[in-house]
């Protein structure tokens, strides 16, 4: 049996959003400003999944490379990029093992949508941060994002609707297990002509929140760590925020 949790899910993953290559304007504005402020031209998305953010970074004028450990996600990224007419290099690399794979350092490395939460423990997270730091130029930035915030972790909602449109519902049913969580993803197609139900689970062995990121990124020798609670650069508020964006500078 494959140990890739995304096998069998990769081809459905993009049901999170309606189209592959149109982007939320708020997210686009966020990266445009962030990349301008940090002189970012060359970007690695080191957990690129099915490639959505590669398309965004390309649209912002960056030279982009995508890597991911999951062959299933990379296969879907190849399909998505080809159908959008984009030629972006993709590599199968574990983000704990990035050094030695690239000829030039990057201005930014993205590790988005909770990808870092796949690590088993803090030792592995530190290993990943050191690996990422190594492929950044001095002054280059690491960007992390996740929907799990201090507020959600405190409130521990069992059900979170991720997508609700006329024909399709995606519902997260969350089991909080020890220090981590299992996200059971329930997909229900309820169109006029097709009705279908599929479910799968993604495990996050250990939750990381704002203070954990600041501590671990400092330990990995990142010089500054900024945390935002929205794509409008509002400061992260542990009481209220529903999004955690971490930007760490090498
Ligand atoms: C929730 S998905 C996010 C994908 C994409 N960043 C997005 O925002 O849609 C998590 C991704 O992290 C990747 N991943 C998990 N562990 C990894 C590792 N050690 N090295 C590289 N990628 C990893 C998974 O294969 C998956 O594609």
PDB file of N, CA and C and ligand atoms in Angstrom, residues 6 13 46-49 53 68-70 73 93-96 112-113 115 118-119 204, ligand 1:
ATOM      1  N   UNK A   6      -2.051  11.485  -0.283  1.00  0.00           N
ATOM      2  CA  UNK A   6      -2.784  12.228  -1.318  1.00  0.00           C
ATOM      3  C   UNK A   6      -3.133  11.355  -2.523  1.00  0.00           C
ATOM      4  N   UNK A  13      -8.546  17.089  -5.359  1.00  0.00           N
ATOM      5  CA  UNK A  13      -8.084  18.166  -4.469  1.00  0.00           C
ATOM      6  C   UNK A  13      -8.578  19.536  -4.933  1.00  0.00           C
ATOM      7  N   UNK A  46       7.668  24.694  -2.183  1.00  0.00           N
ATOM      8  CA  UNK A  46       8.281  23.405  -1.834  1.00  0.00           C
ATOM      9  C   UNK A  46       7.263  22.350  -1.406  1.00  0.00           C
ATOM     10  N   UNK A  47       5.972  22.698  -1.417  1.00  0.00           N
ATOM     11  CA  UNK A  47       4.899  21.705  -1.205  1.00  0.00           C
ATOM     12  C   UNK A  47       3.787  22.135  -2.156  1.00  0.00           C
ATOM     13  N   UNK A  48       4.109  22.096  -3.439  1.00  0.00           N
ATOM     14  CA  UNK A  48       3.292  22.808  -4.438  1.00  0.00           C
ATOM     15  C   UNK A  48       1.961  22.126  -4.688  1.00  0.00           C
ATOM     16  N   UNK A  49       1.803  20.877  -4.228  1.00  0.00           N
ATOM     17  CA  UNK A  49       0.535  20.193  -4.433  1.00  0.00           C
ATOM     18  C   UNK A  49       0.169  20.170  -5.904  1.00  0.00           C
ATOM     19  N   UNK A  53      -0.644  27.691  -6.687  1.00  0.00           N
ATOM     20  CA  UNK A  53       0.140  28.886  -6.357  1.00  0.00           C
ATOM     21  C   UNK A  53       1.317  29.075  -7.313  1.00  0.00           C
ATOM     22  N   UNK A  68       7.373  18.828  -4.549  1.00  0.00           N
ATOM     23  CA  UNK A  68       6.448  18.191  -3.609  1.00  0.00           C
ATOM     24  C   UNK A  68       6.934  16.757  -3.442  1.00  0.00           C
ATOM     25  N   UNK A  69       6.588  16.155  -2.310  1.00  0.00           N
ATOM     26  CA  UNK A  69       7.012  14.773  -2.088  1.00  0.00           C
ATOM     27  C   UNK A  69       6.028  13.785  -2.736  1.00  0.00           C
ATOM     28  N   UNK A  70       4.806  14.246  -3.003  1.00  0.00           N
ATOM     29  CA  UNK A  70       3.760  13.329  -3.475  1.00  0.00           C
ATOM     30  C   UNK A  70       3.730  13.243  -4.997  1.00  0.00           C
ATOM     31  N   UNK A  73       0.230  14.207  -6.298  1.00  0.00           N
ATOM     32  CA  UNK A  73      -0.036  15.649  -6.398  1.00  0.00           C
ATOM     33  C   UNK A  73       0.745  16.249  -7.577  1.00  0.00           C
ATOM     34  N   UNK A  93      10.665  16.223  -4.458  1.00  0.00           N
ATOM     35  CA  UNK A  93      11.664  16.383  -3.385  1.00  0.00           C
ATOM     36  C   UNK A  93      10.927  16.561  -2.059  1.00  0.00           C
ATOM     37  N   UNK A  94      11.417  15.888  -1.045  1.00  0.00           N
ATOM     38  CA  UNK A  94      10.940  16.099   0.323  1.00  0.00           C
ATOM     39  C   UNK A  94      11.493  17.451   0.791  1.00  0.00           C
ATOM     40  N   UNK A  95      10.660  18.317   1.368  1.00  0.00           N
ATOM     41  CA  UNK A  95      11.175  19.655   1.718  1.00  0.00           C
ATOM     42  C   UNK A  95      12.191  19.618   2.858  1.00  0.00           C
ATOM     43  N   UNK A  96      12.401  18.448   3.451  1.00  0.00           N
ATOM     44  CA  UNK A  96      13.486  18.334   4.439  1.00  0.00           C
ATOM     45  C   UNK A  96      14.826  18.082   3.763  1.00  0.00           C
ATOM     46  N   UNK A 112       2.736  26.210   1.741  1.00  0.00           N
ATOM     47  CA  UNK A 112       1.424  26.797   2.029  1.00  0.00           C
ATOM     48  C   UNK A 112       0.373  25.774   2.431  1.00  0.00           C
ATOM     49  N   UNK A 113      -0.722  26.285   2.964  1.00  0.00           N
ATOM     50  CA  UNK A 113      -1.925  25.481   3.295  1.00  0.00           C
ATOM     51  C   UNK A 113      -1.593  24.287   4.183  1.00  0.00           C
ATOM     52  N   UNK A 115       1.005  22.619   4.828  1.00  0.00           N
ATOM     53  CA  UNK A 115       1.878  21.521   4.364  1.00  0.00           C
ATOM     54  C   UNK A 115       2.889  21.113   5.441  1.00  0.00           C
ATOM     55  N   UNK A 118       2.417  18.251   8.165  1.00  0.00           N
ATOM     56  CA  UNK A 118       2.570  16.814   7.918  1.00  0.00           C
ATOM     57  C   UNK A 118       3.740  16.218   8.701  1.00  0.00           C
ATOM     58  N   UNK A 119       4.565  17.078   9.299  1.00  0.00           N
ATOM     59  CA  UNK A 119       5.716  16.567  10.045  1.00  0.00           C
ATOM     60  C   UNK A 119       5.269  15.868  11.329  1.00  0.00           C
ATOM     61  N   UNK A 204      -2.664  15.352  10.707  1.00  0.00           N
ATOM     62  CA  UNK A 204      -1.650  16.309  11.145  1.00  0.00           C
ATOM     63  C   UNK A 204      -1.222  15.862  12.539  1.00  0.00           C
TER      64      UNK A 204
HETATM   65  C1  LIG B   1      -2.633  20.448   2.046  1.00  0.00           C
HETATM   66  S1  LIG B   1      -1.599  20.147   0.688  1.00  0.00           S
HETATM   67  C2  LIG B   1      -1.222  21.784   0.162  1.00  0.00           C
HETATM   68  C3  LIG B   1      -0.809  21.857  -1.274  1.00  0.00           C
HETATM   69  C4  LIG B   1      -0.628  23.264  -1.830  1.00  0.00           C
HETATM   70  N1  LIG B   1       0.450  23.964  -1.158  1.00  0.00           N
HETATM   71  C5  LIG B   1      -1.910  24.060  -1.725  1.00  0.00           C
HETATM   72  O1  LIG B   1      -1.904  25.106  -1.077  1.00  0.00           O
HETATM   73  O2  LIG B   1      -2.906  23.646  -2.323  1.00  0.00           O
HETATM   74  C6  LIG B   1      -0.101  19.620   1.479  1.00  0.00           C
HETATM   75  C7  LIG B   1       1.002  19.278   0.500  1.00  0.00           C
HETATM   76  O3  LIG B   1       2.212  19.082   1.241  1.00  0.00           O
HETATM   77  C8  LIG B   1       2.921  18.044   0.603  1.00  0.00           C
HETATM   78  N2  LIG B   1       3.922  17.495   1.525  1.00  0.00           N
HETATM   79  C9  LIG B   1       3.711  16.864   2.709  1.00  0.00           C
HETATM   80  N3  LIG B   1       4.881  16.516   3.266  1.00  0.00           N
HETATM   81  C10 LIG B   1       5.856  16.946   2.429  1.00  0.00           C
HETATM   82  C11 LIG B   1       7.277  16.876   2.449  1.00  0.00           C
HETATM   83  N4  LIG B   1       7.923  16.278   3.455  1.00  0.00           N
HETATM   84  N5  LIG B   1       7.974  17.436   1.425  1.00  0.00           N
HETATM   85  C12 LIG B   1       7.318  18.042   0.395  1.00  0.00           C
HETATM   86  N6  LIG B   1       5.970  18.118   0.305  1.00  0.00           N
HETATM   87  C13 LIG B   1       5.247  17.582   1.322  1.00  0.00           C
HETATM   88  C14 LIG B   1       1.824  17.051   0.251  1.00  0.00           C
HETATM   89  O4  LIG B   1       2.259  16.080  -0.667  1.00  0.00           O
HETATM   90  C15 LIG B   1       0.759  17.994  -0.291  1.00  0.00           C
HETATM   91  O5  LIG B   1       0.912  18.233  -1.653  1.00  0.00           O
END
